[in-house]
Short mmCIF file of C-alpha atoms in Angstrom, two decimals:
data_model
loop_
_atom_site.label_atom_id
_atom_site.label_comp_id
_atom_site.label_asym_id
_atom_site.label_seq_id
_atom_site.Cartn_x
_atom_site.Cartn_y
_atom_site.Cartn_z
CA HIS A 255 93.15 99.26 43.69
CA THR A 256 94.65 101.48 46.48
CA GLY A 257 92.99 102.84 49.47
CA LEU A 258 91.25 99.89 50.57
CA VAL A 259 90.18 99.45 54.05
CA ALA A 260 91.43 96.29 56.05
CA ASN A 261 88.88 93.71 57.21
CA HIS A 262 86.13 95.20 54.49
CA GLU A 263 84.57 93.62 51.62
CA TYR A 264 84.65 95.39 48.29
CA VAL A 265 82.44 94.33 45.18
CA PHE A 266 83.57 95.26 41.69
CA GLN A 267 82.11 95.50 38.02
CA ILE A 268 83.79 96.92 35.01
CA THR A 269 82.25 98.38 32.15
CA ALA A 270 84.07 99.02 28.69
CA HIS A 271 84.12 102.42 26.57
CA ASN A 272 84.39 103.11 23.12
CA ALA A 273 83.46 106.08 20.70
CA ILE A 274 79.69 105.29 20.95
CA GLY A 275 79.44 104.49 24.57
CA SER A 276 79.70 102.18 27.39
CA SER A 277 79.06 98.22 27.39
CA ALA A 278 77.06 96.25 29.37
CA VAL A 279 78.41 95.45 33.12
CA SER A 280 80.61 92.69 33.48
CA ASN A 281 80.11 89.92 36.19
CA THR A 282 80.34 90.96 39.58
CA LEU A 283 83.28 90.13 41.80
CA SER A 284 83.26 90.50 45.32
CA VAL A 285 86.83 90.18 47.36
CA TYR A 286 87.73 90.94 50.99
CA ALA A 287 90.66 93.17 51.75
CA TRP A 288 93.59 91.88 53.75
CA PRO A 289 92.49 91.48 57.33
CA ASN A 290 94.55 93.14 60.19
CA ALA A 291 96.31 90.91 62.79
CA PRO A 292 93.96 90.24 65.66
CA THR A 293 94.44 92.78 68.58
CA GLY A 294 93.86 92.50 72.26
CA LEU A 295 95.60 88.99 72.62
CA SER A 296 95.70 87.70 76.14
CA ALA A 297 96.66 84.29 77.47
CA THR A 298 95.50 83.47 81.48
CA ALA A 299 96.18 80.01 83.10
CA VAL A 300 92.92 78.95 84.47
CA SER A 301 94.18 75.85 85.91
CA ASP A 302 96.97 73.67 86.37
CA THR A 303 96.03 72.12 82.99
CA GLU A 304 94.19 74.81 81.03
CA ILE A 305 95.18 78.10 79.63
CA GLU A 306 92.59 80.49 78.03
CA VAL A 307 93.47 82.48 74.98
CA SER A 308 91.32 85.47 74.09
CA TRP A 309 91.41 88.46 71.63
CA ASN A 310 89.45 91.38 70.23
CA THR A 311 87.09 89.79 67.50
CA LEU A 312 85.69 91.21 64.41
CA THR A 313 82.42 90.46 62.80
CA GLY A 314 82.67 87.94 59.93
CA MET A 315 86.29 86.71 61.00
CA THR A 316 87.39 83.26 62.06
CA TYR A 317 90.45 82.70 63.75
CA GLU A 318 93.37 80.01 64.00
CA VAL A 319 95.22 79.88 67.49
CA GLU A 320 98.67 78.88 67.19
CA HIS A 321 101.10 77.36 69.85
CA SER A 322 104.80 76.93 70.60
CA SER A 323 106.65 75.75 73.45
CA ASP A 324 109.36 78.49 73.22
CA GLY A 325 107.69 81.51 71.41
CA SER A 326 109.60 81.70 68.26
CA THR A 327 109.64 78.23 66.46
CA GLY A 328 107.57 75.06 66.10
CA TRP A 329 104.27 76.85 65.79
CA THR A 330 101.24 74.35 65.36
CA GLY A 331 97.68 75.26 64.97
CA LEU A 332 95.46 74.00 67.78
CA PRO A 333 92.62 71.84 67.04
CA ASN A 334 88.86 72.49 66.55
CA THR A 335 89.64 75.79 64.00
CA PRO A 336 88.39 77.74 62.92
CA HIS A 337 87.64 79.57 66.23
CA THR A 338 85.45 82.77 66.69
CA SER A 339 86.00 83.97 70.01
CA THR A 340 88.31 82.69 72.98
CA PHE A 341 89.80 79.06 73.07
CA THR A 342 90.76 77.07 76.14
CA HIS A 343 93.94 75.06 75.74
CA SER A 344 93.57 72.02 77.63
CA GLY A 345 95.65 69.08 78.52
CA LEU A 346 98.62 70.71 79.71
CA THR A 347 101.29 69.86 82.10
CA ILE A 348 101.33 71.45 85.36
CA ASP A 349 103.93 74.58 85.51
CA THR A 350 104.63 74.79 82.04
CA SER A 351 104.89 77.83 79.80
CA HIS A 352 103.12 78.01 76.57
CA TYR A 353 103.03 80.79 73.84
CA TYR A 354 100.19 81.62 71.51
CA ARG A 355 99.66 83.80 68.44
CA VAL A 356 96.24 84.36 66.54
CA ILE A 357 95.48 84.48 62.63
CA ALA A 358 92.35 86.08 61.49
CA THR A 359 90.61 84.73 58.31
CA ASN A 360 87.95 86.91 56.69
CA PRO A 361 85.04 85.01 54.58
CA GLY A 362 87.12 85.35 51.42
CA SER A 363 89.61 83.32 52.96
CA VAL A 364 92.53 85.88 52.92
CA SER A 365 94.46 85.31 56.14
CA SER A 366 96.17 88.24 58.30
CA PRO A 367 99.74 88.21 59.42
CA ALA A 368 99.99 86.81 63.07
CA SER A 369 99.11 88.68 66.05
CA SER A 370 101.76 89.37 68.60
CA VAL A 371 102.90 86.69 70.72
CA VAL A 372 101.54 86.01 74.40
CA SER A 373 102.51 83.57 77.04
CA ALA A 374 101.16 82.04 80.19
CA THR A 375 102.30 79.32 82.73
CA THR A 376 99.80 76.85 84.04
CA ILE A 377 99.52 76.81 87.80
CA ASP A 378 101.60 75.21 90.14
CA TYR A 379 101.04 74.08 93.84
CA SER A 380 102.14 77.08 96.10
CA SER A 381 105.08 76.62 98.49
CA PRO A 382 104.39 75.94 102.19
CA PRO A 383 102.97 78.67 104.47
CA LEU A 384 105.89 80.44 106.21
CA SER A 385 106.85 80.93 109.96
CA LEU A 386 104.46 78.83 111.47
CA THR A 387 104.58 80.23 115.29
CA LEU A 388 102.55 79.03 118.30
CA THR A 389 101.55 81.55 120.69
CA ASN A 390 101.37 80.36 124.46
CA PRO A 391 98.07 79.73 125.85
CA SER A 392 96.75 82.29 128.42
CA ALA A 393 96.99 81.42 132.20
CA SER A 394 93.25 81.48 132.28
CA ASP A 395 92.39 78.96 129.46
CA LEU A 396 94.93 76.55 128.97
CA LEU A 397 92.86 74.81 126.24
CA LYS A 398 93.21 77.32 123.60
CA ILE A 399 96.30 78.10 121.49
CA ARG A 400 96.85 80.63 118.50
CA LEU A 401 98.70 79.50 115.38
CA VAL A 402 100.32 82.53 113.35
CA TRP A 403 101.79 82.05 109.90
CA GLN A 404 102.97 83.94 106.95
CA ALA A 405 101.64 83.46 103.29
CA PRO A 406 103.83 81.31 101.08
CA ALA A 407 106.70 83.12 99.17
CA ASP A 408 105.29 81.76 95.84
CA ASN A 409 101.57 81.24 95.36
CA GLY A 410 102.15 79.16 92.42
CA GLY A 411 100.28 81.39 90.11
CA SER A 412 97.01 81.85 91.95
CA VAL A 413 95.63 83.58 94.83
CA ILE A 414 95.81 81.48 98.03
CA ILE A 415 92.13 80.94 99.00
CA ASP A 416 91.98 78.92 102.06
CA TYR A 417 94.37 76.99 104.50
CA ASP A 418 94.18 73.50 106.34
CA VAL A 419 95.44 73.26 109.60
CA TYR A 420 96.46 69.84 110.71
CA ARG A 421 97.05 68.72 114.17
CA SER A 422 98.66 65.27 115.67
CA PRO A 423 98.55 63.73 119.18
CA ASP A 424 101.88 62.04 118.39
CA GLY A 425 103.57 63.82 115.38
CA ASN A 426 102.90 60.66 113.46
CA THR A 427 98.92 60.49 113.02
CA TRP A 428 97.48 64.02 111.46
CA GLN A 429 93.75 64.92 111.76
#
């Protein structure tokens, strides 16, 4: 049968015809058309040990998320399949790249081709702030100083949300 729509269930029955008419209807068979590969795939580092993989979902489909360390070989299915929506891959190593693709399976157990490949790198520590300088205190208030610095050159894959300033009376003990 041609002209089938992907991701759709079709029900079939058959009758036979001869010179005097039609037979009774055969048994009914339900079959699903081949599903499309999942679309809208994205991978986002959510911490130093986790990456969230998401995709556009279709009603009735389940999904297998596959992982590779290089994006072309060694594809393995991730645990807890089948998935019906996003998947969070945890237990990863800091500052490592990971590649993902997703396969859809319809209720008839027919699987799609793999989606496109996406990647993300787990978050790393930022580099240190740059160009720390001290503004001389004003003559009217010798107890105040002003520290000025620039944002780190590399934020480690995550927005810098805060800075800690430490001081030391002797260069050895920091508070």
